[in-house]
Structures are given as structure tokens and as C-alpha cells.
């Protein structure tokens, strides 16, 4: 099994000065390429016994008994595939987010908006045999951040995804259709390709909404392809 | 299809990946990947530790590091050893620590041998796409290490002091660690 080289035209470069934190954290050398070996083509596998019954339900997984988190109730669902459109089954997806007011349950977040006593802000799940995943949560609020000026993050949910190979490991953020902060955000705009930004934007999915209960958003994910044979015994960018 | 674009893990990555570091009690108090060793694991016990620095030399106090490695025989399919670990850097010092085993050399499908190494993946606020590097324990020979310019090769070799192996990471600057696009 080999891993297809990453197409960097759809990925943010390391140095993106408008996102100020990247200025001292971006390597100045171009990364060196080598042909993926057994190390990169393998990765950890997580069993279903890891996942608790409410791990994927952020509406209740931190709530006091009989209570629920405050905010817009939503389902987020989608399919995890690779670049060859093959579903990635049994893959671990972890998510985290702020509450409805844009406040994170993290000891370093000092934003004025209050914590929700019934909302922790993290969840996890494994994709099924067809690569599908689904979780329930509340729609997170936008929040201000110290980047200089008057910067606000769009409403977003962070995703951490494991594929079958460690080279497929990915962390990203999901945005919501129609949010005017998307175009203004220096973190979103680290991505040079408008199509790649559009694919990070979840779509309202009325067909999967539950009347009088919860709306749905559709968000699909794609990991690097794994089948293309690559014999490249030469460093690039050296 | 195109690979989903990466975004920074941000300063609150702990909430989702190492909740106890956020001060968040979740998943019965168990941070995934916190413990790599069990009594069933065979091999030489080592502690891999170090500090992550930014381009000004300041410690990176909000990073998350994952490692992926073979077992002592160079295999990735050992039921007693997952081979994967995850740690946050210390909120004051930027230090990290993994208690694991020394991996064996990995033989590839074509018979070539890679010297013992640990794959390391770093995400943090300010890092748009996770940074991949390799930790080696001596200077080879190794098909990857051999292709790194000689002047930068030392950045990939941990400094040994008994069972403790120190591996400092410099994201940027004169001592910049070699990162890979693999």
C-alpha cells in the first residue's frame, strides 16, 4: 500500500502572515519529500469498545441528568472517503467546539460569554462500514480572538481524523453555509483555493432534519488516496 | 476527489484530543494515547522527551504531539503494543514526554531497511498543516536520513542519556528541525 503525494494547491502554506501565530511557527525550509514507507502507510486502529454510548452526542454527553445543552440543536453527518472516493470505514473522528455563545470549556479561554453548565464541547465516533459518521451537538457561536484588529472566528467545529495510514492524519475545521465571517477570517483564508474553502462549509440538510426537534448539516471529508504506486527515490525541495 | 483542506488545531485542541489538559473531565478521565506501555509489551523501555520551540526560541506551550512507531521487532501489527501515543506540551515549559519502547528497524516490501525511528506529528495554534518529522537514535544508514542534507541531519537524531532520549524541536530558525512531506 502506498500513499499518493499530497496536493498542496488545496492546502494552506505554512507561512500565512495575516494569521499572526503562523509567523514564528512556520518552518522556513520547504518540507523534504520521500517515498512513503511502511511507517507512513500504517496507522493505529481503534476498536468500538473505545466509544461510549453518548460520546457522539454533545447535547447530552456533559449535561446533568435530565438536562441538555443550550443552543441550536443540530445533527452533523457525512461520509469519510479517500481521494479515490472509497469509503474509509472504522476511522476515528474526534470533534471539539465552543458553546452557543462562542465560549470554550478550556482553562485558557477567558472570553466574557459564559460557560454552559450542560455543555462540554467534545465528542468522538467511529465511521461505519460505509464511512458514514453522525453526531448531535449545538451550533457553536462565533467568538473574537487576539489576532490584531477586530477579528472574529466564524462558527466552526474542529475535526481530528484518523485514516488507515498515519500519512492520512488530518485536522481541520467545519464552517456553516452562509456565515459572513468566513470571507473575513484570516484562518479560513490561509487556504488559497476557494473550492477547498467551499468544501469545508457544511450545507443545511433539511431532508435529515427531524421536525420539531433538530436540524441537520451535511459535511463530507476526504483523506489522501492510498493505492497509487509511487517509486520516488529522490528528495524534492532538498 | 480532493483531500479536505487542513486547518490549524488552534489553542484549544486539548478539548477534543487531550481533555484533561483543558481541565475537562470526559471519557471516564482517560486521554486517548496517554499510555503506550503495558506489562505485556516487550522491548527496551525508553523515555522520549524534549521541548518545542518557535522561531524566537520561545517554548510552544499549546502543541499536541502524536507519535507512531514499530515494536521492538520492527512490526506494526503487534496486538500488545498499539505503537501510537499522544501528548500535549506543557503549558509553561513547552516540554513533552512519551514513555515507550525503542523500535526495531523496519524492513520494507522491497527488502530495504529503515533504521529505528519514530514518526512524530505536531499540531498547534499557528501551524496550518500538521508537521511530520522522524526521530532517529543514531545516524543511520537509512534511506530517508541519507537523503537529508548533512548539515541538517543532526536535527533528527535524539540525544541519549541512558533510557532517556532527548529530542528538541525547532519549528523555525537556525536550528530548524527537518520536516517531511510524505
mmCIF file of N, CA and C in Angstrom, chain A residues 6-8 10-14 16 19 21-29 31-34 36-40 42-44 46 50 55 61-62 83 85 92 94 96 104-107 109 121-124 162 166 169 171-173 175 187-188 190-191 199-200 221-222 224 233-235, chain B residues 1-9 11-17 21-22 24-28 32 54-56 60-62 64 66 68 76 82 84 86 106-109 114 117 119 121 123-129 131-132 134 144 147-149 152 171-173 176 178-182:
data_model
loop_
_atom_site.group_PDB
_atom_site.id
_atom_site.type_symbol
_atom_site.label_atom_id
_atom_site.label_comp_id
_atom_site.label_asym_id
_atom_site.label_seq_id
_atom_site.Cartn_x
_atom_site.Cartn_y
_atom_site.Cartn_z
ATOM 1 N N UNK A 6 0.793 14.457 -1.481
ATOM 2 C CA UNK A 6 -0.200 15.479 -1.121
ATOM 3 C C UNK A 6 -0.226 16.588 -2.171
ATOM 4 N N UNK A 7 -1.448 16.980 -2.564
ATOM 5 C CA UNK A 7 -1.625 18.089 -3.500
ATOM 6 C C UNK A 7 -1.703 19.382 -2.693
ATOM 7 N N UNK A 8 -0.598 20.110 -2.664
ATOM 8 C CA UNK A 8 -0.533 21.294 -1.803
ATOM 9 C C UNK A 8 -1.309 22.492 -2.347
ATOM 10 N N UNK A 10 -4.315 22.648 -2.652
ATOM 11 C CA UNK A 10 -5.570 22.704 -1.891
ATOM 12 C C UNK A 10 -5.324 22.794 -0.398
ATOM 13 N N UNK A 11 -4.074 22.984 -0.015
ATOM 14 C CA UNK A 11 -3.726 23.032 1.401
ATOM 15 C C UNK A 11 -3.125 24.397 1.748
ATOM 16 N N UNK A 12 -3.310 24.861 2.961
ATOM 17 C CA UNK A 12 -2.705 26.140 3.341
ATOM 18 C C UNK A 12 -1.184 26.020 3.427
ATOM 19 N N UNK A 13 -0.447 27.018 2.955
ATOM 20 C CA UNK A 13 1.006 27.010 3.173
ATOM 21 C C UNK A 13 1.296 27.232 4.657
ATOM 22 N N UNK A 14 2.539 26.942 5.062
ATOM 23 C CA UNK A 14 2.896 27.097 6.482
ATOM 24 C C UNK A 14 2.861 28.561 6.908
ATOM 25 N N UNK A 16 1.504 32.127 6.666
ATOM 26 C CA UNK A 16 0.347 32.905 6.232
ATOM 27 C C UNK A 16 0.282 34.118 7.165
ATOM 28 N N UNK A 19 -2.518 35.482 9.442
ATOM 29 C CA UNK A 19 -2.772 34.680 10.644
ATOM 30 C C UNK A 19 -1.484 34.752 11.452
ATOM 31 N N UNK A 21 -0.176 34.029 14.297
ATOM 32 C CA UNK A 21 0.503 32.936 15.008
ATOM 33 C C UNK A 21 1.374 32.093 14.092
ATOM 34 N N UNK A 22 1.117 32.148 12.776
ATOM 35 C CA UNK A 22 1.942 31.330 11.867
ATOM 36 C C UNK A 22 3.327 31.937 11.663
ATOM 37 N N UNK A 23 3.507 33.206 12.017
ATOM 38 C CA UNK A 23 4.752 33.890 11.643
ATOM 39 C C UNK A 23 5.988 33.264 12.300
ATOM 40 N N UNK A 24 5.884 32.855 13.547
ATOM 41 C CA UNK A 24 7.030 32.247 14.233
ATOM 42 C C UNK A 24 6.916 30.724 14.327
ATOM 43 N N UNK A 25 5.848 30.174 13.755
ATOM 44 C CA UNK A 25 5.646 28.728 13.871
ATOM 45 C C UNK A 25 5.686 28.023 12.517
ATOM 46 N N UNK A 26 6.019 28.760 11.462
ATOM 47 C CA UNK A 26 6.129 28.177 10.133
ATOM 48 C C UNK A 26 7.594 27.855 9.843
ATOM 49 N N UNK A 27 7.921 26.603 9.521
ATOM 50 C CA UNK A 27 9.298 26.309 9.115
ATOM 51 C C UNK A 27 9.671 27.135 7.890
ATOM 52 N N UNK A 28 10.934 27.566 7.826
ATOM 53 C CA UNK A 28 11.328 28.343 6.651
ATOM 54 C C UNK A 28 11.805 27.453 5.512
ATOM 55 N N UNK A 29 12.242 26.232 5.824
ATOM 56 C CA UNK A 29 12.589 25.286 4.760
ATOM 57 C C UNK A 29 11.319 24.608 4.235
ATOM 58 N N UNK A 31 9.316 21.425 3.222
ATOM 59 C CA UNK A 31 9.462 20.053 3.732
ATOM 60 C C UNK A 31 10.075 19.136 2.674
ATOM 61 N N UNK A 32 10.896 18.197 3.126
ATOM 62 C CA UNK A 32 11.543 17.251 2.216
ATOM 63 C C UNK A 32 10.584 16.107 1.922
ATOM 64 N N UNK A 33 10.571 15.691 0.685
ATOM 65 C CA UNK A 33 9.695 14.579 0.317
ATOM 66 C C UNK A 33 10.489 13.285 0.199
ATOM 67 N N UNK A 34 9.900 12.204 0.703
ATOM 68 C CA UNK A 34 10.459 10.883 0.414
ATOM 69 C C UNK A 34 9.316 9.927 0.122
ATOM 70 N N UNK A 36 6.764 7.294 0.699
ATOM 71 C CA UNK A 36 6.207 6.747 1.943
ATOM 72 C C UNK A 36 6.632 5.297 2.131
ATOM 73 N N UNK A 37 6.963 4.965 3.363
ATOM 74 C CA UNK A 37 7.406 3.613 3.693
ATOM 75 C C UNK A 37 6.318 2.930 4.510
ATOM 76 N N UNK A 38 6.638 1.756 5.015
ATOM 77 C CA UNK A 38 5.680 1.023 5.839
ATOM 78 C C UNK A 38 5.226 1.863 7.041
ATOM 79 N N UNK A 39 6.116 2.686 7.557
ATOM 80 C CA UNK A 39 5.770 3.508 8.729
ATOM 81 C C UNK A 39 4.612 4.455 8.424
ATOM 82 N N UNK A 40 4.665 5.120 7.275
ATOM 83 C CA UNK A 40 3.627 6.107 6.947
ATOM 84 C C UNK A 40 2.372 5.449 6.403
ATOM 85 N N UNK A 42 1.008 2.694 7.491
ATOM 86 C CA UNK A 42 0.262 2.013 8.555
ATOM 87 C C UNK A 42 -0.201 3.075 9.559
ATOM 88 N N UNK A 43 -1.050 2.652 10.474
ATOM 89 C CA UNK A 43 -1.514 3.607 11.480
ATOM 90 C C UNK A 43 -2.300 2.886 12.554
ATOM 91 N N UNK A 44 -2.584 3.594 13.652
ATOM 92 C CA UNK A 44 -3.298 2.945 14.750
ATOM 93 C C UNK A 44 -4.753 2.648 14.375
ATOM 94 N N UNK A 46 -8.582 1.801 16.161
ATOM 95 C CA UNK A 46 -9.311 1.952 17.420
ATOM 96 C C UNK A 46 -10.569 1.102 17.368
ATOM 97 N N UNK A 50 -13.939 1.333 22.505
ATOM 98 C CA UNK A 50 -13.419 2.618 22.989
ATOM 99 C C UNK A 50 -14.540 3.637 23.188
ATOM 100 N N UNK A 55 -20.785 9.317 23.553
ATOM 101 C CA UNK A 55 -19.593 10.076 23.142
ATOM 102 C C UNK A 55 -19.870 10.967 21.927
ATOM 103 N N UNK A 61 -23.709 14.702 26.381
ATOM 104 C CA UNK A 61 -22.583 13.953 26.963
ATOM 105 C C UNK A 61 -21.853 14.677 28.094
ATOM 106 N N UNK A 62 -22.231 15.924 28.371
ATOM 107 C CA UNK A 62 -21.679 16.622 29.542
ATOM 108 C C UNK A 62 -22.811 17.147 30.416
ATOM 109 N N UNK A 83 -9.327 9.929 -1.703
ATOM 110 C CA UNK A 83 -9.339 10.674 -2.974
ATOM 111 C C UNK A 83 -9.839 9.840 -4.151
ATOM 112 N N UNK A 85 -12.548 8.151 -3.823
ATOM 113 C CA UNK A 85 -13.972 8.059 -3.478
ATOM 114 C C UNK A 85 -14.322 6.768 -2.744
ATOM 115 N N UNK A 92 -11.501 6.752 13.329
ATOM 116 C CA UNK A 92 -11.824 7.582 14.493
ATOM 117 C C UNK A 92 -11.900 9.053 14.087
ATOM 118 N N UNK A 94 -12.674 12.756 15.960
ATOM 119 C CA UNK A 94 -12.892 13.497 17.208
ATOM 120 C C UNK A 94 -13.289 14.922 16.838
ATOM 121 N N UNK A 96 -14.386 19.005 18.444
ATOM 122 C CA UNK A 96 -14.472 19.902 19.592
ATOM 123 C C UNK A 96 -14.916 21.282 19.122
ATOM 124 N N UNK A 104 -15.315 28.507 24.968
ATOM 125 C CA UNK A 104 -14.766 27.150 25.085
ATOM 126 C C UNK A 104 -14.638 26.741 26.548
ATOM 127 N N UNK A 105 -14.878 25.475 26.804
ATOM 128 C CA UNK A 105 -14.620 24.948 28.144
ATOM 129 C C UNK A 105 -13.151 24.543 28.217
ATOM 130 N N UNK A 106 -12.297 25.560 28.340
ATOM 131 C CA UNK A 106 -10.846 25.354 28.399
ATOM 132 C C UNK A 106 -10.298 26.383 29.381
ATOM 133 N N UNK A 107 -9.403 25.955 30.226
ATOM 134 C CA UNK A 107 -8.964 26.868 31.285
ATOM 135 C C UNK A 107 -8.264 28.113 30.752
ATOM 136 N N UNK A 109 -9.412 29.839 28.047
ATOM 137 C CA UNK A 109 -10.348 30.729 27.354
ATOM 138 C C UNK A 109 -10.991 31.676 28.357
ATOM 139 N N UNK A 121 -18.285 20.182 25.048
ATOM 140 C CA UNK A 121 -17.740 20.649 23.780
ATOM 141 C C UNK A 121 -16.856 19.675 23.051
ATOM 142 N N UNK A 122 -16.870 18.404 23.451
ATOM 143 C CA UNK A 122 -16.115 17.436 22.650
ATOM 144 C C UNK A 122 -16.915 16.163 22.445
ATOM 145 N N UNK A 123 -16.587 15.474 21.362
ATOM 146 C CA UNK A 123 -17.238 14.218 21.046
ATOM 147 C C UNK A 123 -16.341 13.377 20.163
ATOM 148 N N UNK A 124 -16.696 12.116 20.014
ATOM 149 C CA UNK A 124 -15.906 11.231 19.147
ATOM 150 C C UNK A 124 -16.768 10.080 18.662
ATOM 151 N N UNK A 162 -8.505 10.185 11.779
ATOM 152 C CA UNK A 162 -7.507 9.141 11.528
ATOM 153 C C UNK A 162 -7.955 8.334 10.311
ATOM 154 N N UNK A 166 -1.011 6.479 8.785
ATOM 155 C CA UNK A 166 -0.698 7.675 9.569
ATOM 156 C C UNK A 166 -0.470 8.889 8.660
ATOM 157 N N UNK A 169 -3.397 11.294 8.371
ATOM 158 C CA UNK A 169 -3.829 12.026 9.569
ATOM 159 C C UNK A 169 -4.143 13.476 9.203
ATOM 160 N N UNK A 171 -6.236 17.268 10.616
ATOM 161 C CA UNK A 171 -7.056 18.110 11.491
ATOM 162 C C UNK A 171 -7.583 19.258 10.651
ATOM 163 N N UNK A 172 -8.875 19.548 10.789
ATOM 164 C CA UNK A 172 -9.456 20.634 10.008
ATOM 165 C C UNK A 172 -10.583 21.293 10.800
ATOM 166 N N UNK A 173 -11.281 22.215 10.155
ATOM 167 C CA UNK A 173 -12.412 22.892 10.785
ATOM 168 C C UNK A 173 -13.577 22.915 9.806
ATOM 169 N N UNK A 175 -17.126 24.770 8.708
ATOM 170 C CA UNK A 175 -17.861 26.035 8.804
ATOM 171 C C UNK A 175 -19.309 25.818 8.370
ATOM 172 N N UNK A 187 -7.820 32.785 9.350
ATOM 173 C CA UNK A 187 -7.511 31.347 9.420
ATOM 174 C C UNK A 187 -8.137 30.619 8.234
ATOM 175 N N UNK A 188 -9.421 30.898 7.945
ATOM 176 C CA UNK A 188 -10.036 30.287 6.755
ATOM 177 C C UNK A 188 -9.224 30.652 5.518
ATOM 178 N N UNK A 190 -6.232 31.227 5.037
ATOM 179 C CA UNK A 190 -4.913 30.606 4.807
ATOM 180 C C UNK A 190 -4.979 29.624 3.648
ATOM 181 N N UNK A 191 -6.184 29.156 3.322
ATOM 182 C CA UNK A 191 -6.366 28.184 2.225
ATOM 183 C C UNK A 191 -6.454 28.955 0.921
ATOM 184 N N UNK A 199 -15.470 23.401 0.323
ATOM 185 C CA UNK A 199 -15.651 22.021 0.799
ATOM 186 C C UNK A 199 -15.541 21.906 2.315
ATOM 187 N N UNK A 200 -15.078 22.964 2.987
ATOM 188 C CA UNK A 200 -15.082 22.976 4.462
ATOM 189 C C UNK A 200 -16.391 23.556 5.009
ATOM 190 N N UNK A 221 -15.900 14.443 4.191
ATOM 191 C CA UNK A 221 -14.457 14.566 4.393
ATOM 192 C C UNK A 221 -13.713 13.647 3.434
ATOM 193 N N UNK A 222 -12.539 14.102 2.984
ATOM 194 C CA UNK A 222 -11.729 13.320 2.047
ATOM 195 C C UNK A 222 -10.293 13.238 2.555
ATOM 196 N N UNK A 224 -6.265 11.466 1.940
ATOM 197 C CA UNK A 224 -5.385 11.136 0.817
ATOM 198 C C UNK A 224 -5.633 9.718 0.308
ATOM 199 N N UNK A 233 12.670 7.821 -5.524
ATOM 200 C CA UNK A 233 13.814 7.656 -4.642
ATOM 201 C C UNK A 233 14.681 8.901 -4.645
ATOM 202 N N UNK A 234 14.017 10.027 -4.638
ATOM 203 C CA UNK A 234 14.761 11.264 -4.798
ATOM 204 C C UNK A 234 14.068 12.293 -3.913
ATOM 205 N N UNK A 235 14.845 13.119 -3.284
ATOM 206 C CA UNK A 235 14.277 14.141 -2.418
ATOM 207 C C UNK A 235 13.846 15.333 -3.244
ATOM 208 N N UNK B 1 -11.430 12.925 -6.228
ATOM 209 C CA UNK B 1 -11.771 13.837 -5.153
ATOM 210 C C UNK B 1 -10.491 14.466 -4.612
ATOM 211 N N UNK B 2 -10.650 15.652 -4.042
ATOM 212 C CA UNK B 2 -9.507 16.355 -3.470
ATOM 213 C C UNK B 2 -9.476 16.169 -1.958
ATOM 214 N N UNK B 3 -8.277 16.010 -1.423
ATOM 215 C CA UNK B 3 -8.142 15.908 0.024
ATOM 216 C C UNK B 3 -8.754 17.145 0.691
ATOM 217 N N UNK B 4 -9.473 16.915 1.783
ATOM 218 C CA UNK B 4 -10.005 18.016 2.581
ATOM 219 C C UNK B 4 -8.849 18.906 3.025
ATOM 220 N N UNK B 5 -9.064 20.226 2.959
ATOM 221 C CA UNK B 5 -8.020 21.154 3.383
ATOM 222 C C UNK B 5 -7.815 21.081 4.891
ATOM 223 N N UNK B 6 -6.576 21.189 5.303
ATOM 224 C CA UNK B 6 -6.228 21.246 6.715
ATOM 225 C C UNK B 6 -6.502 22.643 7.272
ATOM 226 N N UNK B 7 -6.758 22.709 8.554
ATOM 227 C CA UNK B 7 -6.787 23.983 9.282
ATOM 228 C C UNK B 7 -6.055 23.772 10.601
ATOM 229 N N UNK B 8 -5.608 24.879 11.179
ATOM 230 C CA UNK B 8 -4.899 24.779 12.445
ATOM 231 C C UNK B 8 -5.742 24.065 13.503
ATOM 232 N N UNK B 9 -5.066 23.347 14.390
ATOM 233 C CA UNK B 9 -5.762 22.722 15.517
ATOM 234 C C UNK B 9 -6.183 23.765 16.552
ATOM 235 N N UNK B 11 -5.653 26.834 19.676
ATOM 236 C CA UNK B 11 -5.119 26.765 21.047
ATOM 237 C C UNK B 11 -5.922 25.862 21.984
ATOM 238 N N UNK B 12 -7.094 25.429 21.536
ATOM 239 C CA UNK B 12 -7.953 24.634 22.423
ATOM 240 C C UNK B 12 -8.078 23.184 21.956
ATOM 241 N N UNK B 13 -7.073 22.728 21.211
ATOM 242 C CA UNK B 13 -7.050 21.345 20.705
ATOM 243 C C UNK B 13 -7.251 20.333 21.827
ATOM 244 N N UNK B 14 -6.832 20.711 23.027
ATOM 245 C CA UNK B 14 -6.932 19.781 24.163
ATOM 246 C C UNK B 14 -8.364 19.345 24.425
ATOM 247 N N UNK B 15 -9.331 20.247 24.206
ATOM 248 C CA UNK B 15 -10.724 19.906 24.497
ATOM 249 C C UNK B 15 -11.113 18.618 23.769
ATOM 250 N N UNK B 16 -10.723 18.538 22.495
ATOM 251 C CA UNK B 16 -11.112 17.377 21.711
ATOM 252 C C UNK B 16 -10.183 16.197 21.836
ATOM 253 N N UNK B 17 -8.897 16.456 22.063
ATOM 254 C CA UNK B 17 -7.901 15.386 21.937
ATOM 255 C C UNK B 17 -7.218 15.018 23.249
ATOM 256 N N UNK B 21 -6.164 18.064 29.910
ATOM 257 C CA UNK B 21 -5.290 19.238 29.875
ATOM 258 C C UNK B 21 -6.103 20.530 29.769
ATOM 259 N N UNK B 22 -7.300 20.438 29.187
ATOM 260 C CA UNK B 22 -8.196 21.595 29.127
ATOM 261 C C UNK B 22 -8.877 21.832 30.463
ATOM 262 N N UNK B 24 -11.025 19.498 31.494
ATOM 263 C CA UNK B 24 -12.333 18.943 31.142
ATOM 264 C C UNK B 24 -12.357 17.441 31.452
ATOM 265 N N UNK B 25 -13.293 17.045 32.274
ATOM 266 C CA UNK B 25 -13.422 15.618 32.630
ATOM 267 C C UNK B 25 -14.346 14.942 31.619
ATOM 268 N N UNK B 26 -13.772 14.124 30.728
ATOM 269 C CA UNK B 26 -14.559 13.421 29.703
ATOM 270 C C UNK B 26 -14.010 12.016 29.546
ATOM 271 N N UNK B 27 -14.796 11.170 28.910
ATOM 272 C CA UNK B 27 -14.335 9.826 28.540
ATOM 273 C C UNK B 27 -13.760 9.077 29.740
ATOM 274 N N UNK B 28 -14.473 9.157 30.849
ATOM 275 C CA UNK B 28 -14.077 8.455 32.071
ATOM 276 C C UNK B 28 -12.652 8.823 32.509
ATOM 277 N N UNK B 32 -6.985 9.704 25.340
ATOM 278 C CA UNK B 32 -6.588 8.696 24.361
ATOM 279 C C UNK B 32 -5.095 8.832 24.037
ATOM 280 N N UNK B 54 9.552 27.896 19.112
ATOM 281 C CA UNK B 54 9.169 28.631 17.905
ATOM 282 C C UNK B 54 10.383 29.372 17.340
ATOM 283 N N UNK B 55 10.158 30.198 16.328
ATOM 284 C CA UNK B 55 11.254 30.876 15.642
ATOM 285 C C UNK B 55 11.986 31.906 16.480
ATOM 286 N N UNK B 56 11.398 32.311 17.617
ATOM 287 C CA UNK B 56 12.091 33.238 18.523
ATOM 288 C C UNK B 56 12.781 32.493 19.654
ATOM 289 N N UNK B 60 6.777 26.357 22.782
ATOM 290 C CA UNK B 60 5.430 26.232 22.220
ATOM 291 C C UNK B 60 4.599 25.474 23.249
ATOM 292 N N UNK B 61 3.786 26.226 23.982
ATOM 293 C CA UNK B 61 3.138 25.690 25.179
ATOM 294 C C UNK B 61 1.736 25.143 24.917
ATOM 295 N N UNK B 62 1.313 25.146 23.650
ATOM 296 C CA UNK B 62 -0.049 24.680 23.366
ATOM 297 C C UNK B 62 -0.087 23.682 22.218
ATOM 298 N N UNK B 64 0.102 19.847 20.377
ATOM 299 C CA UNK B 64 -0.212 18.439 20.592
ATOM 300 C C UNK B 64 0.706 17.619 19.693
ATOM 301 N N UNK B 66 1.743 13.687 18.354
ATOM 302 C CA UNK B 66 1.449 12.260 18.271
ATOM 303 C C UNK B 66 2.676 11.556 17.716
ATOM 304 N N UNK B 68 4.062 7.626 16.154
ATOM 305 C CA UNK B 68 3.661 6.333 15.576
ATOM 306 C C UNK B 68 4.933 5.553 15.307
ATOM 307 N N UNK B 76 4.407 -3.468 12.889
ATOM 308 C CA UNK B 76 3.308 -2.549 13.207
ATOM 309 C C UNK B 76 2.022 -3.294 13.550
ATOM 310 N N UNK B 82 0.116 -0.881 20.687
ATOM 311 C CA UNK B 82 -0.558 -0.105 19.644
ATOM 312 C C UNK B 82 0.442 0.680 18.804
ATOM 313 N N UNK B 84 1.102 3.833 19.074
ATOM 314 C CA UNK B 84 0.679 5.222 18.900
ATOM 315 C C UNK B 84 0.552 5.897 20.260
ATOM 316 N N UNK B 86 -0.027 10.009 22.264
ATOM 317 C CA UNK B 86 -0.426 11.407 22.087
ATOM 318 C C UNK B 86 -0.182 12.145 23.392
ATOM 319 N N UNK B 106 12.835 -1.277 10.499
ATOM 320 C CA UNK B 106 11.658 -1.679 9.722
ATOM 321 C C UNK B 106 12.101 -2.119 8.329
ATOM 322 N N UNK B 107 11.778 -3.363 7.987
ATOM 323 C CA UNK B 107 12.109 -3.867 6.656
ATOM 324 C C UNK B 107 10.940 -3.604 5.714
ATOM 325 N N UNK B 108 11.241 -3.019 4.565
ATOM 326 C CA UNK B 108 10.205 -2.663 3.597
ATOM 327 C C UNK B 108 9.880 -3.839 2.682
ATOM 328 N N UNK B 109 8.806 -3.689 1.904
ATOM 329 C CA UNK B 109 8.387 -4.735 0.976
ATOM 330 C C UNK B 109 9.525 -5.146 0.037
ATOM 331 N N UNK B 114 14.871 0.389 7.031
ATOM 332 C CA UNK B 114 14.915 1.725 7.620
ATOM 333 C C UNK B 114 15.421 1.590 9.046
ATOM 334 N N UNK B 117 13.280 4.276 14.040
ATOM 335 C CA UNK B 117 12.809 5.673 14.019
ATOM 336 C C UNK B 117 11.390 5.719 14.576
ATOM 337 N N UNK B 119 7.925 8.122 14.041
ATOM 338 C CA UNK B 119 7.277 9.204 13.299
ATOM 339 C C UNK B 119 6.638 10.152 14.304
ATOM 340 N N UNK B 121 4.287 13.768 14.740
ATOM 341 C CA UNK B 121 3.354 14.681 14.059
ATOM 342 C C UNK B 121 2.965 15.763 15.046
ATOM 343 N N UNK B 123 0.881 19.385 15.861
ATOM 344 C CA UNK B 123 -0.128 20.392 15.511
ATOM 345 C C UNK B 123 -0.199 21.404 16.643
ATOM 346 N N UNK B 124 -0.614 22.622 16.321
ATOM 347 C CA UNK B 124 -0.733 23.674 17.329
ATOM 348 C C UNK B 124 -1.380 24.896 16.687
ATOM 349 N N UNK B 125 -1.776 25.822 17.525
ATOM 350 C CA UNK B 125 -2.078 27.179 17.058
ATOM 351 C C UNK B 125 -0.928 27.679 16.191
ATOM 352 N N UNK B 126 -1.247 28.268 15.049
ATOM 353 C CA UNK B 126 -0.204 28.807 14.182
ATOM 354 C C UNK B 126 0.393 27.812 13.199
ATOM 355 N N UNK B 127 0.055 26.538 13.349
ATOM 356 C CA UNK B 127 0.514 25.510 12.399
ATOM 357 C C UNK B 127 -0.690 25.125 11.542
ATOM 358 N N UNK B 128 -0.634 25.482 10.250
ATOM 359 C CA UNK B 128 -1.801 25.298 9.380
ATOM 360 C C UNK B 128 -1.992 23.863 8.930
ATOM 361 N N UNK B 129 -0.886 23.153 8.788
ATOM 362 C CA UNK B 129 -0.910 21.752 8.344
ATOM 363 C C UNK B 129 0.061 21.003 9.255
ATOM 364 N N UNK B 131 2.843 19.075 11.154
ATOM 365 C CA UNK B 131 4.239 18.923 10.753
ATOM 366 C C UNK B 131 4.711 17.512 11.079
ATOM 367 N N UNK B 132 5.238 16.825 10.057
ATOM 368 C CA UNK B 132 5.702 15.449 10.228
ATOM 369 C C UNK B 132 7.221 15.437 10.273
ATOM 370 N N UNK B 134 10.769 12.716 11.749
ATOM 371 C CA UNK B 134 11.179 11.405 12.234
ATOM 372 C C UNK B 134 12.232 11.586 13.317
ATOM 373 N N UNK B 144 16.002 7.385 4.292
ATOM 374 C CA UNK B 144 15.452 8.740 4.436
ATOM 375 C C UNK B 144 16.531 9.679 4.958
ATOM 376 N N UNK B 147 19.239 10.979 2.678
ATOM 377 C CA UNK B 147 18.904 11.982 1.667
ATOM 378 C C UNK B 147 18.719 13.381 2.256
ATOM 379 N N UNK B 148 18.797 13.463 3.566
ATOM 380 C CA UNK B 148 18.721 14.776 4.218
ATOM 381 C C UNK B 148 20.099 15.433 4.106
ATOM 382 N N UNK B 149 20.150 16.706 3.726
ATOM 383 C CA UNK B 149 21.462 17.376 3.660
ATOM 384 C C UNK B 149 22.231 17.195 4.969
ATOM 385 N N UNK B 152 21.879 19.275 8.140
ATOM 386 C CA UNK B 152 20.617 19.313 8.885
ATOM 387 C C UNK B 152 20.275 17.972 9.523
ATOM 388 N N UNK B 171 10.788 24.814 15.359
ATOM 389 C CA UNK B 171 9.878 24.971 14.224
ATOM 390 C C UNK B 171 10.474 25.849 13.142
ATOM 391 N N UNK B 172 11.395 26.725 13.515
ATOM 392 C CA UNK B 172 11.891 27.746 12.592
ATOM 393 C C UNK B 172 13.238 28.265 13.090
ATOM 394 N N UNK B 173 14.092 28.683 12.176
ATOM 395 C CA UNK B 173 15.333 29.339 12.585
ATOM 396 C C UNK B 173 16.576 28.516 12.313
ATOM 397 N N UNK B 176 16.498 24.818 12.814
ATOM 398 C CA UNK B 176 15.195 24.289 12.381
ATOM 399 C C UNK B 176 15.224 22.777 12.137
ATOM 400 N N UNK B 178 14.190 19.243 10.585
ATOM 401 C CA UNK B 178 13.766 18.827 9.244
ATOM 402 C C UNK B 178 12.341 18.265 9.327
ATOM 403 N N UNK B 179 11.465 18.801 8.495
ATOM 404 C CA UNK B 179 10.102 18.266 8.388
ATOM 405 C C UNK B 179 9.918 17.659 7.002
ATOM 406 N N UNK B 180 8.987 16.696 6.949
ATOM 407 C CA UNK B 180 8.812 15.926 5.715
ATOM 408 C C UNK B 180 7.426 16.101 5.133
ATOM 409 N N UNK B 181 7.377 16.007 3.820
ATOM 410 C CA UNK B 181 6.118 15.967 3.075
ATOM 411 C C UNK B 181 6.003 14.541 2.564
ATOM 412 N N UNK B 182 5.308 13.711 3.307
ATOM 413 C CA UNK B 182 5.313 12.285 2.956
ATOM 414 C C UNK B 182 3.907 11.730 3.025
#
